[in-house]
Structures are given as structure tokens and as C-alpha cells.
Amino acid sequence: MLKKYVLDFQDIEKEDLSLVGGKGVNLGEMAKIPRVRVPIGFCVTTEAYKKMLEQYPEINELLEHLTPLTAEDIEQIRELSQAIRETIEKTVIPPDVLEDILRLFLNFGENFFYAVRSSATAEDLPAASFAGQHDTYLNVHGQRAILHHIRKCWASLFSERAIVYRIQNGFDHRKVYLSVVIQQMVYPEASGILFTADPITSNRHVLSIDASFGLGEALVAGIVTADNYKVREGKILEKTLAEKKVAIVPLNNGGIDKREIATSQQKNQTLTDEQILHLENLARKIEGHFRSPQDIEWCLADGVFYFVQSRPITTLYPLPDKMDGNLRVYLSFAHQQMMTDPIRPLGISFIELLHAHNLNRAGGRIYIDVTHDLASPLSRRALLGSFRKNDPLTHNALVAFRERKIPLPKGKRMFSMGGGRFSWGLPAELIKLYRNNDMLLAQQLIAENEASLKRLESEIQKFSGDELFAFIEQDQTELLKLLSNKKSMAAIFLGLYAASWLNDKMDKWLGEKNAADVLSQSVPNNVTSEMGYALLDVSDVVRQSPEAVAYLETAEDEKFLEALEGYEGGKATSKSIRNFLKKYGVRCSGEIDITNPRWIEQPSALVPMILSNIKNFEPNARRTKFEKGRKEAKEKEQELLRRLERLPQGKKKANATKKQIDRLRNFIGYREYPKFAMIQRYFLYKQALMKEAAILAEKGILQKKEDVFFLNFDEFRKAVRTEKVNLRLIEDRKADHIHFEKLDPPRVMTSEGEIISGRPIAENLPADALPGIAVSSGIAEGRARVILKMEDAVLEKDDILVTVFTDPSWTPLFVAINGLVTEVGGLMTHGAVIAREYGLPAVVGVENATKHIKDGQRIRINGTEGYVEILEEETQKGPI
């Protein structure tokens, strides 16, 4: 096949990405849009770049040295970058490539001036823009200069910043090639950048234009503050006029220079209102052609708009999948579940089987449509009330949206007092339980679930193929019945009510803040905190065998339990871990996603926690810690009752308080159980389904059995029935999942893509303190350990855990820490509940905590008032 070394913009097709890179393809596409003007030009293709590489094998040798490096290997990256760039800039362009370049260049006219710009094959893509990573040269004149700058563009593929960006985004240096755009210069009176979705709010209906005088290089380089115009559907919403002191202008003999703008013109509006609206119209045409929000570079010359680049905006959070054209408001399910990682399609399917009402997918997460709830005064009150204390950031965002007084459609509501999948019709059960304070109810409910689980374990083994899917679908009714059991929900609500009552009344009567925190320590029936204590017992068994400990310090294979039995004391150690897994092995980080590997599937996840317990605690720590918490709770109870009895009507207040303390300690621990029950059931489903997945893999229908995680429930079922599967769909969803992992999901968003934020929660805080939500009383100082993955945690006593979120699987870490800081969470989310039971000061909802706080810094957290202070900038090095 004849190799194409050059392509005119008019000849570029969508399929030519590998030839001309992202920028080149987009220029070719824009050049075909009616009434959209693109300065003429051509691309030197990646085939020309590859031909150059063939002539200089020493470049490939240098690339081999880049492959094993990480983004932290700065010095080696710097040295290799310089060596590769110097080599490329000294190359001689191959004769056949040179011939094709000069043919088109002379055809366009050698007397004109040109922009010479890089266009990599991993550039301006939907999931990675690579913006600013490669070089651009403006106002280049003459054959010799053009060829020189082509080589400089090739070399820019290996600038330090481009190398690091590729490493961070997982691109292979040897598989990214570079095309060079040669485009005739336009000499504008104004230029700039526009976004067809507001880059601040992400609203897809609001277009944002930055405009300044002269070439756009001044704006790109950050040496001028541009005007900004916000436009929506032919209406200018907002104009911010800047003082534009300088402009970049072309020089007569080539190159560019910075010039001062006359003082009298510096504050002039760069574009007229008519031009702003015309530019919006053209930008929407471009956006419509590419079918996604665009980041567009434009210039205005002689009253005509020209476009020199368009690329997808890669930072926007995806829109929800179900939209009807009306304005809708969505609430993050992920933030309420304390698991903001993306969930794979099969995992989302299982959540949807239980929660059919108003669920939407966006960015691999689930969003709940609360539009109708906000439209109804009664449901709005219930919705806002549920978040006021539990998640103030979500509450404030919803309030901020309502303050706009935007009319919303009415319809079926999530928070109607008797509707939805989970009925709120509980008054009778609540009253009954409130009066009798049934001490045995929690144990009775747990026993009922265990019996149901045994029935499921027996029954599910009878089914395979399509019948298995039908059985699992039918069993959702049983699971829903367990989760929405009125007695169970009454027990949970009564525990929450007692905590709220105690906090309110003790603050009002005694000035005692968050009294329920201490009173909640070492309560019965908390399956999650019991799990943390149980791992301390496991650690006590392991510590008795030095050989087992030494082996675990190096064990990586998931079959380590078998190997462990070959060491002295290994059988007892292995048995202890297996017994723990038998009860708690269904848990894992991100357990709400059925596709995530459970501890029983990946037991090595427990090893760092076991070793940490051995290092940080004396034997019999379980009893010591539990008794300490129980004693502190009892002492707090006695202290409160004594103080109350001294008050007017003290006996009455003390009696009422005693009853609420009993209710709190009886029911607050049970709150953690229903989720555990659901996760137990999910694992039985998963075991059965993975047998079907294994059959598909054995038959070659799937590459590996785990590929089913990227099918939804119905697609998986169809694959089993038909023995056919769309492998391309699976690969696309894997790529989407990797992209979704890099996104931060908003708490509240609209169907227009706008991310809604409310007022900050900071009030009367120390200077420079990071505000959050106080969820577990006390003050703690210590070394911050910023941990993003539970399996990476190596903690020392008195460390303060700083992370994005915690779910029940993180509980064993809590026994070793001095305090907790999370970005996500509220008063009754997992981390808060367990922190109170363990007596740990905790602050949650600290936005961007893992970015503001550096690993190893000394910090102080105030779990009573709700803030974090960074005490020193110097980091204390230690294991992570």
C-alpha cells in the first residue's frame, strides 16, 4: 500500500486518526461544516514520523529506557527527554517524505506565513485531551523554517511534560505517534477560546467565551486576562470585561512578539454583543457536528470568525442516561453509600433490581432523580430534613437550587410517606418498639436473616443457565422483604432517634455536645465493629508463630493460606484466618459493587491489617478495647444522669434520658446489619453466576470470566442463553470504566450537566482550618496517612487516617488509628458510626482532603466542632 506522508485538510476523514492525530482529524472535520471557516492547510502524517524513526534506530533504543519509568522518576525522565529531543531535531527528513511535504507546501504558497502545530495520535480524544503537551509555532515563513519546525514538533512528543502526561494516563510511548499541522496564518484583531459547556458549572446549555486582542497565544500562555462572556440560547447572561494590557502580534519577518495595548483600549469590550451571539451560533454548529461539548480556539479577522482547533472537553462529568428534555435534579447515590468509585455494569444492575424508582446512570455511578420531591412541599421537607444533619453539603446544594425558584414538573416522588419500594408507613411499629424497647429484637431479626440465607444457599445450587437468572430475579423479592421489614426499619429509626434526642437534650440541658458519641461505644449487635475486633483475635493467633508472621510479610499469592500450613504454627494461623473469612469474607472495599473481589476471593487484602495489629497492639487487645469503650459509655451515662438530677425537674429529665440511652445502646448497633445481610446474599448470587461465566470463558465466548462484569444482568443472561456476546461492547465499557475512575462525581447535578454546590459548612473556624462535618467527638493530633486504597494501608499507632471514603471493609483499620478524616460522609454513614463506637474523633465531608493534606504531615482534627488543622508543612516519612 502506498504510504500517505501528507494530507490536505479537505482529504482528511474521521478514520484518519492514526495518520493525522486528534487535532488533524478535528480540523479536517471542521473544514467540512457549512459556514464554519477553517484556515487552509495540510498535515504531515504519522507515516512521515515513522519513516524518520526507521532511519534512526537509536531513538527506539532510548524509548526502551522510558518504558519502565514512573511519573516520580523525574531525573531520568529529564535526561532521556533531552537526549531524544536533541536526536530528533538533528535528523534529516527522508527524501520521499520531503518531496511530498514540499509539493503541498508550494501548492499552498511559499510566500505565506504558517502555523506549525503538533497533533499526536493520543491528543484531543474524548477521554484525554493532551492539551498543551506538544509544541506549536506561529508565523513561520519559508521552506527551511517549515522543515526545521516540523522536526521540533516531532521532538516535542518527548518533552518532559508530555512523557509524564502519557505515564499518568497509561499511554505507551512507543505507540503514540505525531503528525504535524501546517496551516496558513490568519492575522486577527481578536482571538480566544470558548467552551460549549460552562467550565465552572459544567452546564451544557451555557457557552463560555474568553476573548482578547491579537493572537490567541497571549491567552494560552496566561500573560493576559481575557474578557469572559456567558451565553445561553441567543441570550448573553453575563459579561466580565478585563483590563487587557498586552497582545501577541505577528512580526513582518516571521515569529511573534508581545506588544502593549494603548491604555484607552485596554478595558474595551473585545467582541460586540452581535459578534458574541454570532460566535455562539457557529460554536453550536461545531458542537452539533462532533456530538459532544467542545473546547474551541477561534480568531476574528476582518469581521470573519475562523476556527483553528476543536477538541472534546474531557473534564465534564457525563450526563445521566435517562432524560426527557425537562429540567431534572439528580442526587448522588454513591455519596450516600460512602463509595464514590465507579461501579461496573453488572454491579449497577443489581442495585437497580432493588431500587427501581428514579435511578439513573452517569459516569459509572448511580444518581437518583429527586425532581418531583423538590417540586412537592411535603416531600421536599422530608428530603431536606434527611440531609440537614446527615450530609450538610448535599443539603446546602439542594437548598441553593431551590432558592433559584425554578419551576419543576410534578410526578411520582421518592420521599412520599407511603410510596416507593421502601415504605415509610412505620408509625405503629415505631410506637410499639418505643414503648417496649424489645431487647431481643435485633437478635431475632439477625436470626431470621441467617435462616433465609441458609435457604438461599441450598436453593440456588439447584439452578443453572437461564433458570438461575430467573431465580435470582425472583429472590430480589425476598431480599427486599428483609431490607424493608418494618420491625427492622423501626429498630434502625429508633436508634437514630435516640441518638438525635440525646444530642439535642444534653446540649440544651447541660451544654454537652454530641453526648451520644461516647454513649454509642461498644454497643451490642454491631456486625461491622465486631468484625474489627474479630481481626484482633486473628492477629493474636498469628503473633504466636514467628515463622507465620515472617511468611505473611512476604506473601503475595492468593493461595498463601495453603502454603502457610507448612510453617510451625501455620495450621492454627490458617484456621483462624479461614474462620474469620467464613463469617466476614463476603466483605471488601466497595462491597456495594457485586463485581469487586471479596476478601474470601482475595484474602491477601487482610494481611497488612493483621501485621499492623501485631505491630501496634499487645495481646488480648479486643477485650481491652471493648471493655474500655463499654466503661467509658457507662461512666458517661452515670455522669449525665447525676448532672441532670441536680436540675429543675431533674428526676423526670434523668428518667427520660435513661430510657433513651437504653434505646440507643439496644438499637444503634443494629443499623449496620441490613447492609451486611444484603452483601451476604450478593456473594451467593455471585458464586452461582461466576460458574456460568466460567462456562462462557471455557467455550471461548468470553476472553475471561470476569468480562461479564461489563455486561448488565439482562445482557449476561442473554449471553448464557444464546452463547453470543458483543466483545467490542465489553472492551468499550472497560475503557469507559478506566475513564470514570478519574472523575469526581458531584453530589447534586441537573439534566443540563450543571454541578450544584451550596454554601460552605465552615462557621467560626480557626484560620486556615479545613471545614467538615463533626461526626465523632474529641480532638486528636497525629501523623496524617493519606490512603486511597485500603490494601495500601500500613498504619502505626496514633496515625490519623485521611481518605476519600470508607465502607465497612475499612473497619479493621479503625482499631489502629487515632482519628479519621474523609471527603465523603455524614452523621450516620459507616465511618461515622464505627468511629463513635470505637471512640475515635472523626471529621467527614472535608472536601478535597486527600489533596489538601499531604501524607506524613502532622494534623489536628476536632471531631466535636468539625474541622481539620494542618500543624506543619514538613512531612514525616514513613511506610505507606
mmCIF file with all atom_site columns, N, CA, C and O in Angstrom, residues 727-749:
data_model
loop_
_atom_site.group_PDB
_atom_site.id
_atom_site.type_symbol
_atom_site.label_atom_id
_atom_site.label_alt_id
_atom_site.label_comp_id
_atom_site.label_asym_id
_atom_site.label_entity_id
_atom_site.label_seq_id
_atom_site.pdbx_PDB_ins_code
_atom_site.Cartn_x
_atom_site.Cartn_y
_atom_site.Cartn_z
_atom_site.occupancy
_atom_site.B_iso_or_equiv
_atom_site.pdbx_formal_charge
_atom_site.auth_seq_id
_atom_site.auth_comp_id
_atom_site.auth_asym_id
_atom_site.auth_atom_id
_atom_site.pdbx_PDB_model_num
ATOM 1  N N  . LEU A 1 727 ? -18.162 -8.583 22.097 1.00 0.00 ? 727 LEU A N  1
ATOM 2  C CA . LEU A 1 727 ? -16.849 -8.352 22.720 1.00 0.00 ? 727 LEU A CA 1
ATOM 3  C C  . LEU A 1 727 ? -16.420 -6.899 22.591 1.00 0.00 ? 727 LEU A C  1
ATOM 4  O O  . LEU A 1 727 ? -15.742 -6.366 23.479 1.00 0.00 ? 727 LEU A O  1
ATOM 5  N N  . ARG A 1 728 ? -16.806 -6.245 21.498 1.00 0.00 ? 728 ARG A N  1
ATOM 6  C CA . ARG A 1 728 ? -16.450 -4.831 21.313 1.00 0.00 ? 728 ARG A CA 1
ATOM 7  C C  . ARG A 1 728 ? -17.103 -3.977 22.398 1.00 0.00 ? 728 ARG A C  1
ATOM 8  O O  . ARG A 1 728 ? -16.503 -3.051 22.937 1.00 0.00 ? 728 ARG A O  1
ATOM 9  N N  . LEU A 1 729 ? -18.357 -4.301 22.729 1.00 0.00 ? 729 LEU A N  1
ATOM 10 C CA . LEU A 1 729 ? -19.074 -3.588 23.784 1.00 0.00 ? 729 LEU A CA 1
ATOM 11 C C  . LEU A 1 729 ? -18.346 -3.724 25.118 1.00 0.00 ? 729 LEU A C  1
ATOM 12 O O  . LEU A 1 729 ? -18.200 -2.754 25.871 1.00 0.00 ? 729 LEU A O  1
ATOM 13 N N  . ILE A 1 730 ? -17.873 -4.926 25.411 1.00 0.00 ? 730 ILE A N  1
ATOM 14 C CA . ILE A 1 730 ? -17.151 -5.169 26.665 1.00 0.00 ? 730 ILE A CA 1
ATOM 15 C C  . ILE A 1 730 ? -15.878 -4.334 26.718 1.00 0.00 ? 730 ILE A C  1
ATOM 16 O O  . ILE A 1 730 ? -15.578 -3.692 27.733 1.00 0.00 ? 730 ILE A O  1
ATOM 17 N N  . GLU A 1 731 ? -15.118 -4.313 25.625 1.00 0.00 ? 731 GLU A N  1
ATOM 18 C CA . GLU A 1 731 ? -13.870 -3.544 25.597 1.00 0.00 ? 731 GLU A CA 1
ATOM 19 C C  . GLU A 1 731 ? -14.137 -2.053 25.732 1.00 0.00 ? 731 GLU A C  1
ATOM 20 O O  . GLU A 1 731 ? -13.397 -1.334 26.415 1.00 0.00 ? 731 GLU A O  1
ATOM 21 N N  . ASP A 1 732 ? -15.196 -1.572 25.088 1.00 0.00 ? 732 ASP A N  1
ATOM 22 C CA . ASP A 1 732 ? -15.552 -0.147 25.201 1.00 0.00 ? 732 ASP A CA 1
ATOM 23 C C  . ASP A 1 732 ? -15.914 0.206  26.641 1.00 0.00 ? 732 ASP A C  1
ATOM 24 O O  . ASP A 1 732 ? -15.527 1.266  27.149 1.00 0.00 ? 732 ASP A O  1
ATOM 25 N N  . ARG A 1 733 ? -16.641 -0.699 27.304 1.00 0.00 ? 733 ARG A N  1
ATOM 26 C CA . ARG A 1 733 ? -17.044 -0.423 28.682 1.00 0.00 ? 733 ARG A CA 1
ATOM 27 C C  . ARG A 1 733 ? -15.853 -0.491 29.640 1.00 0.00 ? 733 ARG A C  1
ATOM 28 O O  . ARG A 1 733 ? -15.815 0.239  30.631 1.00 0.00 ? 733 ARG A O  1
ATOM 29 N N  . LYS A 1 734 ? -14.891 -1.346 29.342 1.00 0.00 ? 734 LYS A N  1
ATOM 30 C CA . LYS A 1 734 ? -13.670 -1.371 30.154 1.00 0.00 ? 734 LYS A CA 1
ATOM 31 C C  . LYS A 1 734 ? -12.947 -0.032 30.041 1.00 0.00 ? 734 LYS A C  1
ATOM 32 O O  . LYS A 1 734 ? -12.471 0.521  31.045 1.00 0.00 ? 734 LYS A O  1
ATOM 33 N N  . ALA A 1 735 ? -12.856 0.490  28.822 1.00 0.00 ? 735 ALA A N  1
ATOM 34 C CA . ALA A 1 735 ? -12.202 1.787  28.607 1.00 0.00 ? 735 ALA A CA 1
ATOM 35 C C  . ALA A 1 735 ? -12.973 2.896  29.313 1.00 0.00 ? 735 ALA A C  1
ATOM 36 O O  . ALA A 1 735 ? -12.376 3.796  29.923 1.00 0.00 ? 735 ALA A O  1
ATOM 37 N N  . ASP A 1 736 ? -14.313 2.831  29.243 1.00 0.00 ? 736 ASP A N  1
ATOM 38 C CA . ASP A 1 736 ? -15.139 3.831  29.941 1.00 0.00 ? 736 ASP A CA 1
ATOM 39 C C  . ASP A 1 736 ? -14.877 3.786  31.440 1.00 0.00 ? 736 ASP A C  1
ATOM 40 O O  . ASP A 1 736 ? -14.781 4.822  32.098 1.00 0.00 ? 736 ASP A O  1
ATOM 41 N N  . HIS A 1 737 ? -14.787 2.575  31.977 1.00 0.00 ? 737 HIS A N  1
ATOM 42 C CA . HIS A 1 737 ? -14.588 2.411  33.422 1.00 0.00 ? 737 HIS A CA 1
ATOM 43 C C  . HIS A 1 737 ? -13.270 3.045  33.860 1.00 0.00 ? 737 HIS A C  1
ATOM 44 O O  . HIS A 1 737 ? -13.212 3.731  34.894 1.00 0.00 ? 737 HIS A O  1
ATOM 45 N N  . ILE A 1 738 ? -12.228 2.853  33.072 1.00 0.00 ? 738 ILE A N  1
ATOM 46 C CA . ILE A 1 738 ? -10.932 3.466  33.384 1.00 0.00 ? 738 ILE A CA 1
ATOM 47 C C  . ILE A 1 738 ? -11.058 4.990  33.380 1.00 0.00 ? 738 ILE A C  1
ATOM 48 O O  . ILE A 1 738 ? -10.509 5.678  34.252 1.00 0.00 ? 738 ILE A O  1
ATOM 49 N N  . HIS A 1 739 ? -11.797 5.522  32.403 1.00 0.00 ? 739 HIS A N  1
ATOM 50 C CA . HIS A 1 739 ? -12.024 6.972  32.348 1.00 0.00 ? 739 HIS A CA 1
ATOM 51 C C  . HIS A 1 739 ? -12.845 7.444  33.540 1.00 0.00 ? 739 HIS A C  1
ATOM 52 O O  . HIS A 1 739 ? -12.522 8.459  34.177 1.00 0.00 ? 739 HIS A O  1
ATOM 53 N N  . PHE A 1 740 ? -13.896 6.701  33.889 1.00 0.00 ? 740 PHE A N  1
ATOM 54 C CA . PHE A 1 740 ? -14.774 7.091  35.001 1.00 0.00 ? 740 PHE A CA 1
ATOM 55 C C  . PHE A 1 740 ? -14.012 7.124  36.333 1.00 0.00 ? 740 PHE A C  1
ATOM 56 O O  . PHE A 1 740 ? -14.345 7.913  37.225 1.00 0.00 ? 740 PHE A O  1
ATOM 57 N N  . GLU A 1 741 ? -12.999 6.255  36.467 1.00 0.00 ? 741 GLU A N  1
ATOM 58 C CA . GLU A 1 741 ? -12.226 6.226  37.708 1.00 0.00 ? 741 GLU A CA 1
ATOM 59 C C  . GLU A 1 741 ? -11.516 7.549  37.967 1.00 0.00 ? 741 GLU A C  1
ATOM 60 O O  . GLU A 1 741 ? -11.203 7.875  39.112 1.00 0.00 ? 741 GLU A O  1
ATOM 61 N N  . LYS A 1 742 ? -11.251 8.311  36.921 1.00 0.00 ? 742 LYS A N  1
ATOM 62 C CA . LYS A 1 742 ? -10.525 9.578  37.065 1.00 0.00 ? 742 LYS A CA 1
ATOM 63 C C  . LYS A 1 742 ? -11.455 10.749 37.379 1.00 0.00 ? 742 LYS A C  1
ATOM 64 O O  . LYS A 1 742 ? -10.993 11.860 37.642 1.00 0.00 ? 742 LYS A O  1
ATOM 65 N N  . LEU A 1 743 ? -12.765 10.516 37.351 1.00 0.00 ? 743 LEU A N  1
ATOM 66 C CA . LEU A 1 743 ? -13.734 11.593 37.547 1.00 0.00 ? 743 LEU A CA 1
ATOM 67 C C  . LEU A 1 743 ? -14.196 11.678 38.999 1.00 0.00 ? 743 LEU A C  1
ATOM 68 O O  . LEU A 1 743 ? -14.315 10.661 39.691 1.00 0.00 ? 743 LEU A O  1
ATOM 69 N N  . ASP A 1 744 ? -14.451 12.902 39.454 1.00 0.00 ? 744 ASP A N  1
ATOM 70 C CA . ASP A 1 744 ? -15.026 13.116 40.785 1.00 0.00 ? 744 ASP A CA 1
ATOM 71 C C  . ASP A 1 744 ? -16.530 13.305 40.636 1.00 0.00 ? 744 ASP A C  1
ATOM 72 O O  . ASP A 1 744 ? -16.974 14.307 40.049 1.00 0.00 ? 744 ASP A O  1
ATOM 73 N N  . PRO A 1 745 ? -17.338 12.384 41.135 1.00 0.00 ? 745 PRO A N  1
ATOM 74 C CA . PRO A 1 745 ? -18.787 12.516 40.955 1.00 0.00 ? 745 PRO A CA 1
ATOM 75 C C  . PRO A 1 745 ? -19.355 13.643 41.811 1.00 0.00 ? 745 PRO A C  1
ATOM 76 O O  . PRO A 1 745 ? -19.007 13.772 42.986 1.00 0.00 ? 745 PRO A O  1
ATOM 77 N N  . PRO A 1 746 ? -20.217 14.486 41.243 1.00 0.00 ? 746 PRO A N  1
ATOM 78 C CA . PRO A 1 746 ? -20.844 15.556 42.036 1.00 0.00 ? 746 PRO A CA 1
ATOM 79 C C  . PRO A 1 746 ? -21.930 15.009 42.950 1.00 0.00 ? 746 PRO A C  1
ATOM 80 O O  . PRO A 1 746 ? -22.547 13.982 42.645 1.00 0.00 ? 746 PRO A O  1
ATOM 81 N N  . ARG A 1 747 ? -22.166 15.692 44.058 1.00 0.00 ? 747 ARG A N  1
ATOM 82 C CA . ARG A 1 747 ? -23.245 15.281 44.961 1.00 0.00 ? 747 ARG A CA 1
ATOM 83 C C  . ARG A 1 747 ? -24.606 15.531 44.336 1.00 0.00 ? 747 ARG A C  1
ATOM 84 O O  . ARG A 1 747 ? -25.513 14.712 44.445 1.00 0.00 ? 747 ARG A O  1
ATOM 85 N N  . VAL A 1 748 ? -24.747 16.698 43.686 1.00 0.00 ? 748 VAL A N  1
ATOM 86 C CA . VAL A 1 748 ? -26.023 17.084 43.087 1.00 0.00 ? 748 VAL A CA 1
ATOM 87 C C  . VAL A 1 748 ? -25.739 17.646 41.698 1.00 0.00 ? 748 VAL A C  1
ATOM 88 O O  . VAL A 1 748 ? -24.820 18.450 41.525 1.00 0.00 ? 748 VAL A O  1
ATOM 89 N N  . MET A 1 749 ? -26.513 17.219 40.703 1.00 0.00 ? 749 MET A N  1
ATOM 90 C CA . MET A 1 749 ? -26.349 17.755 39.349 1.00 0.00 ? 749 MET A CA 1
ATOM 91 C C  . MET A 1 749 ? -27.711 17.832 38.674 1.00 0.00 ? 749 MET A C  1
ATOM 92 O O  . MET A 1 749 ? -28.687 17.238 39.147 1.00 0.00 ? 749 MET A O  1
#
